[in-house]
Short mmCIF file of C-alpha atoms in Angstrom, two decimals:
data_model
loop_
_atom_site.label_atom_id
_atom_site.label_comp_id
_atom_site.label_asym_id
_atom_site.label_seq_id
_atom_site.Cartn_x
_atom_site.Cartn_y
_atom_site.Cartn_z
CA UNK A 1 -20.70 79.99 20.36
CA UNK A 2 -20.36 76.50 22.34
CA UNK A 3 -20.41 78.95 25.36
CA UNK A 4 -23.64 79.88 24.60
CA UNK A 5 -25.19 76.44 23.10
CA UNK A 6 -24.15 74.38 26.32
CA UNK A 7 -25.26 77.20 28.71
CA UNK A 8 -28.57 77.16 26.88
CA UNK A 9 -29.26 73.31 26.95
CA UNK A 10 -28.93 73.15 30.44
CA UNK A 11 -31.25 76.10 31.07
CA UNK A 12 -33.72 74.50 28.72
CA UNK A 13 -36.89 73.77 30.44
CA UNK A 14 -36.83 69.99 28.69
CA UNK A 15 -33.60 69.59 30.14
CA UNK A 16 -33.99 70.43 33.81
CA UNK A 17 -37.39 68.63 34.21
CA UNK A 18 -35.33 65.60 32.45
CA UNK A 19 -32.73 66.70 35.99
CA UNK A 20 -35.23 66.58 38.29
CA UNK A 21 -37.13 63.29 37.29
CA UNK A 22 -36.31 60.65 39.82
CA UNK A 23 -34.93 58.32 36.33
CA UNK A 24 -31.44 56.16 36.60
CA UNK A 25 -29.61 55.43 33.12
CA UNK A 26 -27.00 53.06 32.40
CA UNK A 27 -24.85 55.53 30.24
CA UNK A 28 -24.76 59.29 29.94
CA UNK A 29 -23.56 59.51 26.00
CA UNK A 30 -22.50 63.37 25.20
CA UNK A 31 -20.39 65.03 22.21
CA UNK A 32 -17.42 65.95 23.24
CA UNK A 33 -16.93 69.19 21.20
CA UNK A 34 -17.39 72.99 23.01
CA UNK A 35 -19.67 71.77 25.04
CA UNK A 36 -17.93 70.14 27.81
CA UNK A 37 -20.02 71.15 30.96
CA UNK A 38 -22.57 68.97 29.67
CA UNK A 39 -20.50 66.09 31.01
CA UNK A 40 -21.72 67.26 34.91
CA UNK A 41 -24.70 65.09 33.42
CA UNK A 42 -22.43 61.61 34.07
CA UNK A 43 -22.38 62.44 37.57
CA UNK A 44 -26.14 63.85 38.31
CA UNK A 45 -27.31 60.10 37.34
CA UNK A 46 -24.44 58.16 38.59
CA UNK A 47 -23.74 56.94 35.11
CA UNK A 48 -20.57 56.54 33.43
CA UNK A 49 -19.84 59.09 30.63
CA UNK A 50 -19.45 58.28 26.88
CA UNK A 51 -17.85 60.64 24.27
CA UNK A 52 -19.21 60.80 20.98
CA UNK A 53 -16.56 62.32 18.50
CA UNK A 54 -18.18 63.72 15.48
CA UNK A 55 -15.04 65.34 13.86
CA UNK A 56 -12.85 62.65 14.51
CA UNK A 57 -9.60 62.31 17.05
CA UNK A 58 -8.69 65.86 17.69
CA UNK A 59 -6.86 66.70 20.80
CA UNK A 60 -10.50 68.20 23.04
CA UNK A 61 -11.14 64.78 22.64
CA UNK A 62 -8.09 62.53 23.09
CA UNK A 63 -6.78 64.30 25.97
CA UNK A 64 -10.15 62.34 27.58
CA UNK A 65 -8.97 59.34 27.76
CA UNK A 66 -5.06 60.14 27.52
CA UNK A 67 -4.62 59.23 23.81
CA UNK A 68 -1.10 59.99 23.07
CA UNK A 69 -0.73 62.23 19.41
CA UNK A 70 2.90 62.98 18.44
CA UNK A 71 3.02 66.50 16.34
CA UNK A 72 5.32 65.26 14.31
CA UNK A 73 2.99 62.58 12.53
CA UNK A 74 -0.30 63.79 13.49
CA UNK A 75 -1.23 66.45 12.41
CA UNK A 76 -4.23 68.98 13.69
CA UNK A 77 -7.60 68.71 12.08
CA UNK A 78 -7.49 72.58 10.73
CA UNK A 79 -3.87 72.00 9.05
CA UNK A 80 -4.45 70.71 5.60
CA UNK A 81 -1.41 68.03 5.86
CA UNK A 82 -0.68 64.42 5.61
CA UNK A 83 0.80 62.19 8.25
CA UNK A 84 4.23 62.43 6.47
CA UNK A 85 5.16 66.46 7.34
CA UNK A 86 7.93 68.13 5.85
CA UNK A 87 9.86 70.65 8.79
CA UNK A 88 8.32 73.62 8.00
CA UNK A 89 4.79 71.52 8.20
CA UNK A 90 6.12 70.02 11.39
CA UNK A 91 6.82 73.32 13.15
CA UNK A 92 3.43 75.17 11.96
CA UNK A 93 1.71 71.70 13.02
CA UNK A 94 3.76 72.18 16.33
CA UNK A 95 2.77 76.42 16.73
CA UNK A 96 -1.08 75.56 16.13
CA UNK A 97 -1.54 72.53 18.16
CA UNK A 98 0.47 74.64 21.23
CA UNK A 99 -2.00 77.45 20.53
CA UNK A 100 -4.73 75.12 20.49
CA UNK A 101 -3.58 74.11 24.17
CA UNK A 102 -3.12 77.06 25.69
CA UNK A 103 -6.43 78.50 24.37
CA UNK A 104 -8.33 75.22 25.68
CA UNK A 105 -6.69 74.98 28.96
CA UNK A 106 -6.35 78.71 30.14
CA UNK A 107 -9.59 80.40 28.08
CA UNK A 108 -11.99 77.69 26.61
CA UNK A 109 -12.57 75.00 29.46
CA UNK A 110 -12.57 77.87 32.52
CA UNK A 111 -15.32 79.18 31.33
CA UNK A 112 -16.72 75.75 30.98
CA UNK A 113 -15.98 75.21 34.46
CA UNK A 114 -18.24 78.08 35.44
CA UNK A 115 -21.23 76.61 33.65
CA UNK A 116 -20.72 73.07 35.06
CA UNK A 117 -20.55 74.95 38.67
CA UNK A 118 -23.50 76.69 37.74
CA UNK A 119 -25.54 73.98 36.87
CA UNK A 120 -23.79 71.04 39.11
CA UNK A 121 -23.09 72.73 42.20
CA UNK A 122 -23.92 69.37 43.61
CA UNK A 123 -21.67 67.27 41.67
CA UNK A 124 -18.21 66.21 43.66
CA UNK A 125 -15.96 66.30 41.09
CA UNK A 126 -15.36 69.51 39.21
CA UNK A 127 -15.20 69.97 35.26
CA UNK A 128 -11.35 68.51 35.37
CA UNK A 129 -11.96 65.43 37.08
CA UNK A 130 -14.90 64.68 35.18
CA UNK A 131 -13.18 64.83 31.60
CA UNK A 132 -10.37 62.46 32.76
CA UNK A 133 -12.68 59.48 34.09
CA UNK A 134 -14.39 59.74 30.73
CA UNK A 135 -15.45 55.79 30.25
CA UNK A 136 -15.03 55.87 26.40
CA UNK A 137 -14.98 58.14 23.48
CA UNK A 138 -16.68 56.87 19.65
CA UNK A 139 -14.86 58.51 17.30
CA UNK A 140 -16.06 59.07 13.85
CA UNK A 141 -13.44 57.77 12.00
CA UNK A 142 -11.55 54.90 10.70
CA UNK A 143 -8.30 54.32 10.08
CA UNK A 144 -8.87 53.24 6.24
CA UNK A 145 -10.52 56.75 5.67
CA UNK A 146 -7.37 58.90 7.49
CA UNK A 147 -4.00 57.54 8.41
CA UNK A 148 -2.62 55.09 11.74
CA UNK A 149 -2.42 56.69 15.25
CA UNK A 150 -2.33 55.63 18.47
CA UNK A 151 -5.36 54.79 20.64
CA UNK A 152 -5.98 54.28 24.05
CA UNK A 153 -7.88 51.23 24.53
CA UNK A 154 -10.86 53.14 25.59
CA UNK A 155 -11.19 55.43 22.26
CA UNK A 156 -13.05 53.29 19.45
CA UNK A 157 -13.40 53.79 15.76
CA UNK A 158 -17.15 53.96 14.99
CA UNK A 159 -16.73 56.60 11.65
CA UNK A 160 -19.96 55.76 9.55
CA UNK A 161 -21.98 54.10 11.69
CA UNK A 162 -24.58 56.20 10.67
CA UNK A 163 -24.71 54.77 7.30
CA UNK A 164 -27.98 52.13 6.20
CA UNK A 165 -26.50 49.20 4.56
CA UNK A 166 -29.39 47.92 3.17
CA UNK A 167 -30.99 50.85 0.76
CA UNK A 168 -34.42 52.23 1.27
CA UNK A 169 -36.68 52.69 -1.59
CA UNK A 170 -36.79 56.26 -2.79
CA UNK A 171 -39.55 58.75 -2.94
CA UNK A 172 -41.24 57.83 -6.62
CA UNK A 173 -40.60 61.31 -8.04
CA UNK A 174 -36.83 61.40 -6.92
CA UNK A 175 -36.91 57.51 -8.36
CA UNK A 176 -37.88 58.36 -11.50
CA UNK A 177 -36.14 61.39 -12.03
CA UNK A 178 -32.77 59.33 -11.04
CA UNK A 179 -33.52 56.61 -13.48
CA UNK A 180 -34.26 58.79 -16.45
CA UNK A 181 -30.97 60.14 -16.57
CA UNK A 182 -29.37 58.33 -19.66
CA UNK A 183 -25.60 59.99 -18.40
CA UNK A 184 -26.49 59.51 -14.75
CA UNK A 185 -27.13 62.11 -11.82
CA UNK A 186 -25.24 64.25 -10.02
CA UNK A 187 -25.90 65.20 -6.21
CA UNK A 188 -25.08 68.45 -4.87
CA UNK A 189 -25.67 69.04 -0.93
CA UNK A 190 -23.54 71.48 1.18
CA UNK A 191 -25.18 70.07 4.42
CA UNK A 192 -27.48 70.94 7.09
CA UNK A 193 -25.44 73.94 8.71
CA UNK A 194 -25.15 76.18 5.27
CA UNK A 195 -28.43 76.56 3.45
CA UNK A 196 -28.13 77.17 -0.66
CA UNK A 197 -30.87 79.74 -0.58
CA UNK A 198 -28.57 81.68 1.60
CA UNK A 199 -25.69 81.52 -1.18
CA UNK A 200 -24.30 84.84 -2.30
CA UNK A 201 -26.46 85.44 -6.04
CA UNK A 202 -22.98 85.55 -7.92
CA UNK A 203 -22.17 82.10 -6.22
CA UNK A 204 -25.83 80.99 -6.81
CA UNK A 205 -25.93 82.26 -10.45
CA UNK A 206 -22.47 79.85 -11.14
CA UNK A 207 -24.01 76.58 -9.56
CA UNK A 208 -26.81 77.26 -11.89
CA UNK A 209 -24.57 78.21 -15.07
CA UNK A 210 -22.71 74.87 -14.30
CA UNK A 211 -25.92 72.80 -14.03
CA UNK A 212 -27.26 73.83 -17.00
CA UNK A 213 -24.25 73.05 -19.37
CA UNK A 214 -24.04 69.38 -17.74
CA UNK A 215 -25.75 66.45 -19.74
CA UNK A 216 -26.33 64.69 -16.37
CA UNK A 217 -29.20 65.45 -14.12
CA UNK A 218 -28.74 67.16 -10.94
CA UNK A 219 -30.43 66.21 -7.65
CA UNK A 220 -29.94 70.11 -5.76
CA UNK A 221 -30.64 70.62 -2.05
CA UNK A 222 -31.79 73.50 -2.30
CA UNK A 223 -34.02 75.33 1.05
CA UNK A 224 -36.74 76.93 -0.97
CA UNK A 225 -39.97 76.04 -3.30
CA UNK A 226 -38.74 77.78 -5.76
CA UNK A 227 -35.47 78.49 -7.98
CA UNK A 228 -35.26 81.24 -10.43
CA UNK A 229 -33.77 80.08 -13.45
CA UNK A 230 -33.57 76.38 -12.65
CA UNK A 231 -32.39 74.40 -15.81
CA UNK A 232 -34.42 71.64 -16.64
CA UNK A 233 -32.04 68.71 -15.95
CA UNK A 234 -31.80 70.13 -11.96
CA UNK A 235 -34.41 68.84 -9.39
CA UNK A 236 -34.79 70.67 -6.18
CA UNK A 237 -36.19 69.85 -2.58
CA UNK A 238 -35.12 70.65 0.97
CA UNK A 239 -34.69 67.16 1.77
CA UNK A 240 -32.98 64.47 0.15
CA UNK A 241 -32.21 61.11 1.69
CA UNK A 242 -28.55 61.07 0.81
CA UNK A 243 -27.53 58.06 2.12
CA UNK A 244 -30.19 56.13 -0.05
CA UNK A 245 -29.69 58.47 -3.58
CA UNK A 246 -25.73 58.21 -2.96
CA UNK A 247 -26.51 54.40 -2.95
CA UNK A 248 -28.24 53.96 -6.11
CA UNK A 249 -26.08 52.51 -9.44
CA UNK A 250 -27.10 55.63 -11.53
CA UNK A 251 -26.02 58.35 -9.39
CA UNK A 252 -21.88 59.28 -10.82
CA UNK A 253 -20.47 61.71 -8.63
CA UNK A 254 -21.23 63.99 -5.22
CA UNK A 255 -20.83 67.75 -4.51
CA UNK A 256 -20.37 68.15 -0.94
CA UNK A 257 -19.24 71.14 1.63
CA UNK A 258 -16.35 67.73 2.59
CA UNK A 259 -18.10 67.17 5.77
CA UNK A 260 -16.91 64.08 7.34
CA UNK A 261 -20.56 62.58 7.28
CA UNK A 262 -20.61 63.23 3.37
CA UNK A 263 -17.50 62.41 2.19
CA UNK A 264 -17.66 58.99 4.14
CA UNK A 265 -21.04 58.05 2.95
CA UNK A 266 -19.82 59.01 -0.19
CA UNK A 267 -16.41 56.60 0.13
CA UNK A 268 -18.94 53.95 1.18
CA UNK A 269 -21.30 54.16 -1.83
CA UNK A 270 -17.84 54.30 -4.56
CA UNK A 271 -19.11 57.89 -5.69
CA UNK A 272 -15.97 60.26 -6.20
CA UNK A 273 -17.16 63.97 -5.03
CA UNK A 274 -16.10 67.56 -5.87
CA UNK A 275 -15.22 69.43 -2.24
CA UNK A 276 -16.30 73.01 -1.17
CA UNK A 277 -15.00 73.25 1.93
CA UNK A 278 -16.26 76.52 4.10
CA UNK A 279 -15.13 75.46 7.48
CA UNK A 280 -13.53 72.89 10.19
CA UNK A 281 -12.18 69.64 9.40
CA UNK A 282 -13.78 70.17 5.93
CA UNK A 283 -10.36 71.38 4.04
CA UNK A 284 -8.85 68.30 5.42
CA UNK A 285 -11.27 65.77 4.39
CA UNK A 286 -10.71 67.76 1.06
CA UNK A 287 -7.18 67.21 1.17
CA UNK A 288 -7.15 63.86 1.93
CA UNK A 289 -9.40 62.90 -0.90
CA UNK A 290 -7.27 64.97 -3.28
CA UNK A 291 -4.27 63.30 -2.52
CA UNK A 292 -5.81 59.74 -2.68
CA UNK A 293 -7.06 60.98 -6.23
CA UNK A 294 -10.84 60.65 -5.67
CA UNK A 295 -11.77 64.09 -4.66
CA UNK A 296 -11.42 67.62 -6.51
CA UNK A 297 -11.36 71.22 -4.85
CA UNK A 298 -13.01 73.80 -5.62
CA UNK A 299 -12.47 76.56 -3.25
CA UNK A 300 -15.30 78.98 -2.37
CA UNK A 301 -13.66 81.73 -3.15
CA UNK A 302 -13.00 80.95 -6.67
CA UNK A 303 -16.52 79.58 -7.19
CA UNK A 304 -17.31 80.04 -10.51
CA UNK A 305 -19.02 78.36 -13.35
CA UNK A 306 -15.72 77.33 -15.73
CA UNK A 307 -13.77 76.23 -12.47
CA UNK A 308 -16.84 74.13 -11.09
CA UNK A 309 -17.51 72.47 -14.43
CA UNK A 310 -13.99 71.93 -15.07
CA UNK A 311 -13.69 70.07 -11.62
CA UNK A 312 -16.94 68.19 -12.51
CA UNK A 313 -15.68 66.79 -16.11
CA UNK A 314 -12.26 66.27 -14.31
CA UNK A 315 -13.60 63.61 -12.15
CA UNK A 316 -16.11 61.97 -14.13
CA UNK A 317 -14.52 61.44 -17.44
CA UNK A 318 -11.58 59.94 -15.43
CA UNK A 319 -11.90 56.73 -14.72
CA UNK A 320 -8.79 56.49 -12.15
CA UNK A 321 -10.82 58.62 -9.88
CA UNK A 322 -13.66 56.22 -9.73
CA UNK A 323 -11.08 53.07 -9.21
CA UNK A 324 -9.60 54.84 -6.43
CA UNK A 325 -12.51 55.43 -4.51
CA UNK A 326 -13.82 52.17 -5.11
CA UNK A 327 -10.82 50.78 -3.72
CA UNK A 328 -10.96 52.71 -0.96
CA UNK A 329 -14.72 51.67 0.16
CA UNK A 330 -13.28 47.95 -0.63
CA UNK A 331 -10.99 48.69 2.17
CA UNK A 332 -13.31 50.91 4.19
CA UNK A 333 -15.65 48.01 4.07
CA UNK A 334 -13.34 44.67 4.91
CA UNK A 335 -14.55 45.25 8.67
CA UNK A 336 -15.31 42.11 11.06
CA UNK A 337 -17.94 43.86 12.37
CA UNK A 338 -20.15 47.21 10.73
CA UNK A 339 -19.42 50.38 13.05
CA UNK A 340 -22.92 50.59 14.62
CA UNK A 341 -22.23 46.99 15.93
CA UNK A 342 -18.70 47.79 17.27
CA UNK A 343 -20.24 51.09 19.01
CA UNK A 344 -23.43 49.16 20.50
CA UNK A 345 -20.44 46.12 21.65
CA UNK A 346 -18.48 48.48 23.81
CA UNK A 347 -21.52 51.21 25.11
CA UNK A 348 -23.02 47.69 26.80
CA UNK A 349 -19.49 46.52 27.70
CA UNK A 350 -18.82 49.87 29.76
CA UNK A 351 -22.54 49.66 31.40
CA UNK A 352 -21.63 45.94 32.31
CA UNK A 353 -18.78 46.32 33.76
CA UNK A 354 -19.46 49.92 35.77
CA UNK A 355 -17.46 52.39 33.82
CA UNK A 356 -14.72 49.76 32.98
CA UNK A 357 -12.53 51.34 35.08
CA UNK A 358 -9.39 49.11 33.66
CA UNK A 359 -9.61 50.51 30.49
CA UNK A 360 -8.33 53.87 32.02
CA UNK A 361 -5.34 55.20 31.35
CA UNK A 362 -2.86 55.92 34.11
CA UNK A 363 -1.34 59.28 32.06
CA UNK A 364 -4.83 61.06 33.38
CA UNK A 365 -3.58 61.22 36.53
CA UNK A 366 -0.05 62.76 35.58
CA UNK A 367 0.29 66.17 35.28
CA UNK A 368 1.59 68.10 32.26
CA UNK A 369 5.62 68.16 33.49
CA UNK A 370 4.97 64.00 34.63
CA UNK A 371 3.11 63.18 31.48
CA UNK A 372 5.72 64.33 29.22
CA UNK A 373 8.44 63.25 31.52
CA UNK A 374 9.79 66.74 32.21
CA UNK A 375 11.07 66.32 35.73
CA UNK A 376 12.60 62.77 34.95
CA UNK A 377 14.42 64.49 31.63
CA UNK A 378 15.66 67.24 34.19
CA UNK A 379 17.16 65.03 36.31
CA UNK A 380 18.33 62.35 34.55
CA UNK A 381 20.19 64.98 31.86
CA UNK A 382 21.02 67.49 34.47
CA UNK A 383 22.77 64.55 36.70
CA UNK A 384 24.41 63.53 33.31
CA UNK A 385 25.80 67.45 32.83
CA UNK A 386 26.35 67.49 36.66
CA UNK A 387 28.62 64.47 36.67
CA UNK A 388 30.14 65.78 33.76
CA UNK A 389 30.77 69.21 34.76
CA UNK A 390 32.29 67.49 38.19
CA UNK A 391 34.62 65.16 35.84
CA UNK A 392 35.91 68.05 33.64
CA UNK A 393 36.60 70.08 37.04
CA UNK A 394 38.43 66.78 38.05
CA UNK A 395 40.28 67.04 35.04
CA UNK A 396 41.55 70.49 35.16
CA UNK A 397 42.90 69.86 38.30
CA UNK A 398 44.66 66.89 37.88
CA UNK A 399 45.89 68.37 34.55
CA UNK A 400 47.10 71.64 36.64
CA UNK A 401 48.15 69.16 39.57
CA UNK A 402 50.06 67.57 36.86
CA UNK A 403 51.28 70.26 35.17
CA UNK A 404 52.70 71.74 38.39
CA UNK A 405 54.69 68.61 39.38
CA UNK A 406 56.14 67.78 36.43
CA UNK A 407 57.29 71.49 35.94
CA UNK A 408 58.58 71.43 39.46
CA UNK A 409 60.34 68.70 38.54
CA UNK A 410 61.74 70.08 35.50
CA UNK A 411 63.18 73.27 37.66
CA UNK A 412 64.54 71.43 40.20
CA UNK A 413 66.81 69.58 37.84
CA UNK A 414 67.56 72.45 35.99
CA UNK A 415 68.77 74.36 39.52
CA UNK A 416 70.83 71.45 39.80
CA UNK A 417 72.58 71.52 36.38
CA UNK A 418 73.31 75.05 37.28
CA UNK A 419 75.10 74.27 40.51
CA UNK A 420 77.37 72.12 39.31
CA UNK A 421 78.58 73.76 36.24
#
């Protein structure tokens, strides 16, 4: 699919009059995800390129800028585990982030290189050389939220920068509806990628079953006028500002798809959500929040009405969950600076300063046996087992050299006893 997406940006009529307008730019600022011919972009306008990481630090986007991440505490973004792996984690953490390589370097990326050839033919450097004099990469993260890693000066935490600080008012129907709601309101949302009028009907039929045995309102985002069989505590639009209705005092509790975007707005406003993760990083974000106790599971699968509710009641009636997830925007929050400033800071610090070369880490110019110090392991540990080797053939012969005088010795003497008796 990001095959086909980045091959039909750049053939996008938009896009190549945007190419051929005689227009300079201080920063060429592209996700980083399956689409990385995009990046020929840097070099049609002479600007330095900026990664925007909307999942996160995974390793399409750390190798950029030559972030090191050890398997053994960091785990993938598909693998549903904590920085602290057991063995068995460790070596299926190990198996899918080598899979994950090989598929990238020897499938996913050649055939980005054709579309970057195709659409750059111009351009001096070639796909390779591009990604590893990537300027700086925003990742959508922060360490509060996840776990500590290593960065290379050049990758920068920006994870909800997309979130208002100051609320806006509300539409007045949405308002009211929110502040009638004597046990408080509950948002449901699964996103802009999976629609709820596409829903399965059984899957449908137990989001409605659940909604009507709640006390609480529920705000739905639902992709249709109307909703056959829509209790009357459930209020339905195709749009809802989240980020404003997550922010209001009234609204309890979120259920989300665990999109990163969702569950960190969420984490920001103190609102403990129920997860239905379909896809991606979203069983992760799940996982994390389950194991810092403000998030429930519900997995698709099993989507019914008694398991919903049950997760529902779970997390409002206990009041743990809400602590914990207040704690955690507490921390989230205790920033010098909000995200969008820290992003803005360092975009205009890599225009200044002309890519800011300095920032670059020397690793992108090793190659895979240099970077992880293959060759010098070789012959450092082969000398070691050469010397070795030589010292235990030294041995035996000085042991047989010894052997053989001292048993000459011995015969000698005892051809001598002989003699004289």
């Amino acid at each position: 699919m990001g095959l086909s997406i980045t091959d039909a940006l750049l053939s996008d009529p938009n896009v190549v009059a945007l190419m051929q307008a005689n227009q300079t730019y201080d920063a060429v600022i592209s996700e980083v995800f399956l689409n990385e011919a995009h990046f020929g972009l840097a070099e049609h306008f002479k600007a330095p390129l900026i990664g925007l990481a909307t999942f996160g630090a995974i390793s399409w986007n750390t190798d950029l800028v030559g972030t090191p991440s050890p398997p053994s505490y960091v785990p993938h973004a598909m693998m549903r585990f904590s920085d602290r792996m057991t063995l068995l984690q460790r070596v299926a953490n190990l198996a899918f982030l080598s899979y994950d390589y090989l598929f990238q370097n020897f499938y996913y990326l050649p055939h980005q290189a054709d579309i970057y050839r195709k659409y750059f033919p111009n351009n001096k450097q070639d796909l390779y050389e591009t990604r590893k004099n990537t300027a700086l990469v925003l990742l959508n993260q922060h360490v509060s939220l996840s776990f500590p890693r290593p960065y290379s000066p050049n990758m920068i935490e920006v994870g909800g920068m997309h979130i208002n600080r100051k609320r806006q008012p509300l539409p007045k129907d949405i308002e009211e509806f929110i502040e009638g709601a004597k046990h408080g309101v509950i948002y449901f949302s699964m996103g802009s990628n999976l629609k709820s009028k596409t829903l399965p009907m059984e899957k449908r039929q137990a989001l409605l079953d659940t909604f009507s045995q709640l006390k609480q309102r529920v705000l739905w985002k639902f992709e249709d006028t109307d909703l056959p069989g829509k209790p009357k505590n459930v209020f339905i639009s195709d749009w809802f500002p989240q980020d404003d209705i997550l922010a209001h005092n009234n609204v309890i509790a979120f259920i989300t798809h665990g999109g990163l975007l969702s569950t960190t707005e969420s984490i920001y406003h103190r609102k403990p959500f129920v997860g239905i993760p379909i896809f991606g990083d979203q069983f992760l974000n799940m996982a994390r929040a389950e194991q810092n106790g403000y998030g429930v599971t519900v997995n698709y699968e099993e989507l019914t009405a008694p398991k919903l509710l049950a997760a529902i009641e779970r997390l409002i009636k206990d009041p743990e969950a809400t602590k914990k997830v207040q704690d955690m925007s507490d921390r989230y929050r205790d920033q010098p600076e909000t995200p969008l400033e820290r992003a803005v800071f360092w975009v205009e610090h890599v225009t200044r300063h002309k890519g800011a070369k300095y920032l670059r880490s020397a690793c992108q110019d090793l190659s895979f046996v240099q970077y992880h110090n293959l060759d010098a392991i070789l012959l450092l540990y082969g000398g070691i087992i050469f010397v070795l080797y030589c010292l235990g053939l030294l041995i035996r012969r000085l042991w047989r050299f010894l052997q053989e005088l001292f048993i000459g010795r011995a015969s000698d003497k005892s051809k001598s006893k002989a003699k004289l008796n």
